PDB file of C-alpha atoms in Angstrom:
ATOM      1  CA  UNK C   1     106.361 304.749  94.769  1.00  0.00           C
ATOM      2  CA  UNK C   2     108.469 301.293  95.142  1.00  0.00           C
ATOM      3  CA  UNK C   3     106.311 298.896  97.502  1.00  0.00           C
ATOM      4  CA  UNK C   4     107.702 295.807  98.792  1.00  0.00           C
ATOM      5  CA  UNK C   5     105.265 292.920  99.813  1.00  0.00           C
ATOM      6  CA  UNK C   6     106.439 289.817 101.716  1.00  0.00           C
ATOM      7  CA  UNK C   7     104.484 286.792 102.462  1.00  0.00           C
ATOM      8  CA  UNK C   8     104.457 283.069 102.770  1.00  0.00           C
ATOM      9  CA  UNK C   9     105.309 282.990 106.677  1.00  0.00           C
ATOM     10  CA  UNK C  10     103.702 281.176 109.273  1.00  0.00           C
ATOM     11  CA  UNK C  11     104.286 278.027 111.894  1.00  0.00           C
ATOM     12  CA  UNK C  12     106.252 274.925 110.663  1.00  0.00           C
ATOM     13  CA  UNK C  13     108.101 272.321 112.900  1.00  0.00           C
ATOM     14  CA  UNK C  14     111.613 272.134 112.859  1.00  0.00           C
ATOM     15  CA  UNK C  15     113.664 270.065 109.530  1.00  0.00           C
ATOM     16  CA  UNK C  16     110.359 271.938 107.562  1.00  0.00           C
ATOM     17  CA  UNK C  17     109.939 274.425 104.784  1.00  0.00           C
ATOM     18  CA  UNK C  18     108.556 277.399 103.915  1.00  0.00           C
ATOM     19  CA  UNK C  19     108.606 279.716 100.837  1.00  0.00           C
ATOM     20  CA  UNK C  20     108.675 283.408 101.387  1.00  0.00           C
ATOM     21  CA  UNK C  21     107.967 286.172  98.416  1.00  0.00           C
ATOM     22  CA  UNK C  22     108.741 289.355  98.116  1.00  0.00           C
ATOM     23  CA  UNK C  23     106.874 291.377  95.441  1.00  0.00           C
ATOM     24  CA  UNK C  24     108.275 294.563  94.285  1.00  0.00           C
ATOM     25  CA  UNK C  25     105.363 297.625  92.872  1.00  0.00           C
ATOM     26  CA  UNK C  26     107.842 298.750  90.130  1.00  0.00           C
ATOM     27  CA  UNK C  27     111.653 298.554  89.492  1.00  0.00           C
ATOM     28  CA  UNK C  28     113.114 302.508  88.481  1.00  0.00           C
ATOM     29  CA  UNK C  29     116.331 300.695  87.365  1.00  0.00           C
ATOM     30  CA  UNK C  30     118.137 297.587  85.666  1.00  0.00           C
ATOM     31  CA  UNK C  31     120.491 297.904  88.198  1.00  0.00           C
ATOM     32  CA  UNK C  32     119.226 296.773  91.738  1.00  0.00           C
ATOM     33  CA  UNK C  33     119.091 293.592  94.537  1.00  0.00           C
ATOM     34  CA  UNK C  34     116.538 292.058  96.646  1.00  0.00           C
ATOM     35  CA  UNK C  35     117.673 290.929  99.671  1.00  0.00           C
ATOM     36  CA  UNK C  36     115.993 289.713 102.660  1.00  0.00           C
ATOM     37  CA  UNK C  37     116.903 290.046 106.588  1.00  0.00           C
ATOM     38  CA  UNK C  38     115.578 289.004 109.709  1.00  0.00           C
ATOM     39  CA  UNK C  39     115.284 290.218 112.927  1.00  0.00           C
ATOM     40  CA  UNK C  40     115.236 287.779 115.897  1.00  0.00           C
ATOM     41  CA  UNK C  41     113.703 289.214 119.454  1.00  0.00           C
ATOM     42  CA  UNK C  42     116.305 290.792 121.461  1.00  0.00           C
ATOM     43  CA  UNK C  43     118.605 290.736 118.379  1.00  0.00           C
ATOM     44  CA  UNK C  44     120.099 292.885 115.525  1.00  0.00           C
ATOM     45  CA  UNK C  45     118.609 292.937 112.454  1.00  0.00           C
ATOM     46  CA  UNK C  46     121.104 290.183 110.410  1.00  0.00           C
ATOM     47  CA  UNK C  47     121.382 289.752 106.458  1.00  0.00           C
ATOM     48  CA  UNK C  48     120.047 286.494 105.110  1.00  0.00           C
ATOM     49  CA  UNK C  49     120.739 286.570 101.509  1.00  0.00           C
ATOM     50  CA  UNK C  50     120.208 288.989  98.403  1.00  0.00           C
ATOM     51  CA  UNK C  51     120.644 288.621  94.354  1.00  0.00           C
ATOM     52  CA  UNK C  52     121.265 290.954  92.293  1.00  0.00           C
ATOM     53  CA  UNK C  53     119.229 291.948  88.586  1.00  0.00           C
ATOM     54  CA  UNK C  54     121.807 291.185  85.911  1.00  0.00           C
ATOM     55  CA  UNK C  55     124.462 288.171  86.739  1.00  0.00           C
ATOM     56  CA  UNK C  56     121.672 287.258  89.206  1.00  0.00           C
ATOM     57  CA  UNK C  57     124.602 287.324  91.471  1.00  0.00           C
ATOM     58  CA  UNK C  58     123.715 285.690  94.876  1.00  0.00           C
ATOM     59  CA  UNK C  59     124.957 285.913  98.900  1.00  0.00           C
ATOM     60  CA  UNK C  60     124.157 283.807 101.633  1.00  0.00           C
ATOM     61  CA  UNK C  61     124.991 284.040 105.559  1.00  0.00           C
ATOM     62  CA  UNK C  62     126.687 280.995 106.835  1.00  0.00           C
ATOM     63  CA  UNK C  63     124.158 280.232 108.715  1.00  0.00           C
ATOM     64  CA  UNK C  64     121.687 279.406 106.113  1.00  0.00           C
ATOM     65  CA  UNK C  65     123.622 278.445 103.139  1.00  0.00           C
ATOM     66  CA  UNK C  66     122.876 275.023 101.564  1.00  0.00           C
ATOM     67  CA  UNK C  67     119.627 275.476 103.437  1.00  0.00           C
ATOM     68  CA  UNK C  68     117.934 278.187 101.830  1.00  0.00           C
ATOM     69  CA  UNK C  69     117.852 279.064  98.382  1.00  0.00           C
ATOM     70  CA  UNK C  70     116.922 282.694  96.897  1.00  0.00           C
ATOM     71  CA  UNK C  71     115.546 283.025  93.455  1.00  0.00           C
ATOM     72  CA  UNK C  72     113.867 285.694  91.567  1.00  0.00           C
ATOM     73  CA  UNK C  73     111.155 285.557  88.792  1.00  0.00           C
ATOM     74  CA  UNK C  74     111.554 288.845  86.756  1.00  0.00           C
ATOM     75  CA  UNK C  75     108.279 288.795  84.559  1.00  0.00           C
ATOM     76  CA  UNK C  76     106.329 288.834  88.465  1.00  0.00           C
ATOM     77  CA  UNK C  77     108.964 291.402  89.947  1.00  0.00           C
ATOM     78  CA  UNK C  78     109.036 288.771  93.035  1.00  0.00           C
ATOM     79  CA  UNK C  79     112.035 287.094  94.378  1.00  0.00           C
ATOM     80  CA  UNK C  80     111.481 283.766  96.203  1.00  0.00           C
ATOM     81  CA  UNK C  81     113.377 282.891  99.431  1.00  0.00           C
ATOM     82  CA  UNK C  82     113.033 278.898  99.909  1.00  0.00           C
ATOM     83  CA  UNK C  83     113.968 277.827 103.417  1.00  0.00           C
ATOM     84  CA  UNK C  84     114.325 273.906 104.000  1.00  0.00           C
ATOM     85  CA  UNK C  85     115.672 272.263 106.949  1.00  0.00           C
ATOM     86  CA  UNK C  86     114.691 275.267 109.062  1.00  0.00           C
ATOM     87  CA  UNK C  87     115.888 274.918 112.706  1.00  0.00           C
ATOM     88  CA  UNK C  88     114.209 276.870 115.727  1.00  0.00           C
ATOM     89  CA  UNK C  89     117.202 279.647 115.478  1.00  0.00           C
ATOM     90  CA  UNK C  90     115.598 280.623 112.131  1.00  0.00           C
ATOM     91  CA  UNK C  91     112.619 282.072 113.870  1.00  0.00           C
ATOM     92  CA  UNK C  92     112.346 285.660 113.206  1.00  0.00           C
ATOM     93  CA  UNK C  93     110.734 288.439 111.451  1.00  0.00           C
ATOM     94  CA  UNK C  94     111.773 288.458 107.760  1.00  0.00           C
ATOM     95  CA  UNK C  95     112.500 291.194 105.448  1.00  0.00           C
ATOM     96  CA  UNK C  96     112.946 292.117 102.000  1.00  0.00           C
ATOM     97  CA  UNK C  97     114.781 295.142 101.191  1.00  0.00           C
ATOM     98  CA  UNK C  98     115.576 296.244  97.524  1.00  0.00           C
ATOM     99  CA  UNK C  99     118.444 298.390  96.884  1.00  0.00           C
ATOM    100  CA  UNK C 100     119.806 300.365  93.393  1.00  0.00           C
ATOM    101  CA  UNK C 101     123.428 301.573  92.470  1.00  0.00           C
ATOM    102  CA  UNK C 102     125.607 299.930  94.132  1.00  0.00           C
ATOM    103  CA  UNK C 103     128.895 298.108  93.336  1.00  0.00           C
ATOM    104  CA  UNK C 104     127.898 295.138  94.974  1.00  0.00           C
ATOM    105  CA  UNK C 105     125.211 293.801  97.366  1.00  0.00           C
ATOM    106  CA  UNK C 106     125.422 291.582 100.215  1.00  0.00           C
ATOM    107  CA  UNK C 107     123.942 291.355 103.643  1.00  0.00           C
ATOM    108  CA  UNK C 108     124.657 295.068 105.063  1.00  0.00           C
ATOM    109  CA  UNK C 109     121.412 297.249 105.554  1.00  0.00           C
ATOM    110  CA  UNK C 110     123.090 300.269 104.128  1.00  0.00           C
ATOM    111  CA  UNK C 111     123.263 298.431 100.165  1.00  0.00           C
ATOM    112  CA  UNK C 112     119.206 298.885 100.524  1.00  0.00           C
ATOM    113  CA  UNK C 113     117.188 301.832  99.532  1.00  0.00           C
ATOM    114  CA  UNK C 114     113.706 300.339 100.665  1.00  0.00           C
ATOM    115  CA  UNK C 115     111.710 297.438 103.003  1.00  0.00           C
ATOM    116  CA  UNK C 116     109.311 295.006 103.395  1.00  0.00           C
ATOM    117  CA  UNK C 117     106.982 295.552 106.533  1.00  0.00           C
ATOM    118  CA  UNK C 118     108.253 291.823 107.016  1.00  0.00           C
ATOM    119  CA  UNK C 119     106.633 288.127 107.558  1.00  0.00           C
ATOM    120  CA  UNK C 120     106.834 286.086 110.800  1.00  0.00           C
ATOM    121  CA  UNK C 121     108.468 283.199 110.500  1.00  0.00           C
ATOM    122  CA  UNK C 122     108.157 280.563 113.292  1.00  0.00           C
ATOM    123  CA  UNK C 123     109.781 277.109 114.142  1.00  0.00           C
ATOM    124  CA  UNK C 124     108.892 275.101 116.833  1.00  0.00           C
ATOM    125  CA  UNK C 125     111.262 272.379 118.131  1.00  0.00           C
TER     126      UNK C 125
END
């Protein structure tokens, strides 16, 4: 059964950082992305950015590129999300999703196959 972990959130002041990971139980394929989402209160569920096994192919929202950085370290089956310069608009529960199959990936809910339970993520101004 494919588990997804996430951790590293928590309170940080605004311009901070924070690391989140997103451990995967097992991999059935070659061919799959991580991606992670949040959910703001009183908001949809948005895509923040995936990668993909392979090319290690990457997406971003606008709204966090050249801020956050995704990464993945294949021997751990955990992909990194690294969040700098986060801004009180970034608060939200975060998600990792992992989806297999398809063509591409990017930051629609219906590329993923499985979630996270999700981290909170804070920032106060």
């Amino acid at each position: 059964e494919v588990q997804l972990v996430e951790s590293g959130g928590g309170l940080v002041q605004a311009g901070g950082s924070l690391r989140l990971s997103c451990a995967a139980s097992v991999f059935t394929s070659d061919d799959y992305a991580i991606g992670w989402f949040r959910q703001a209160p009183g908001k949809e569920r948005e895509g923040v950015s995936c990668i993909s096994s392979g090319h290690g192919n990457t997406y971003y929202a606008d709204s966090v590129k050249g801020r956050f950085t995704i990464s993945s370290d294949n021997a751990k089956n955990t992909v990194y999300l690294q969040m700098n310069s986060l801004k009180p608009e970034d608060t939200a529960v975060y998600y990792c999703a992992l989806g297999y199959g398809r063509n591409s990936y990017g930051g629609a809910e219906s590329d993923y196959d499985y979630w996270g339970q999700g981290t909170q993520v804070t920032v106060s101004s």
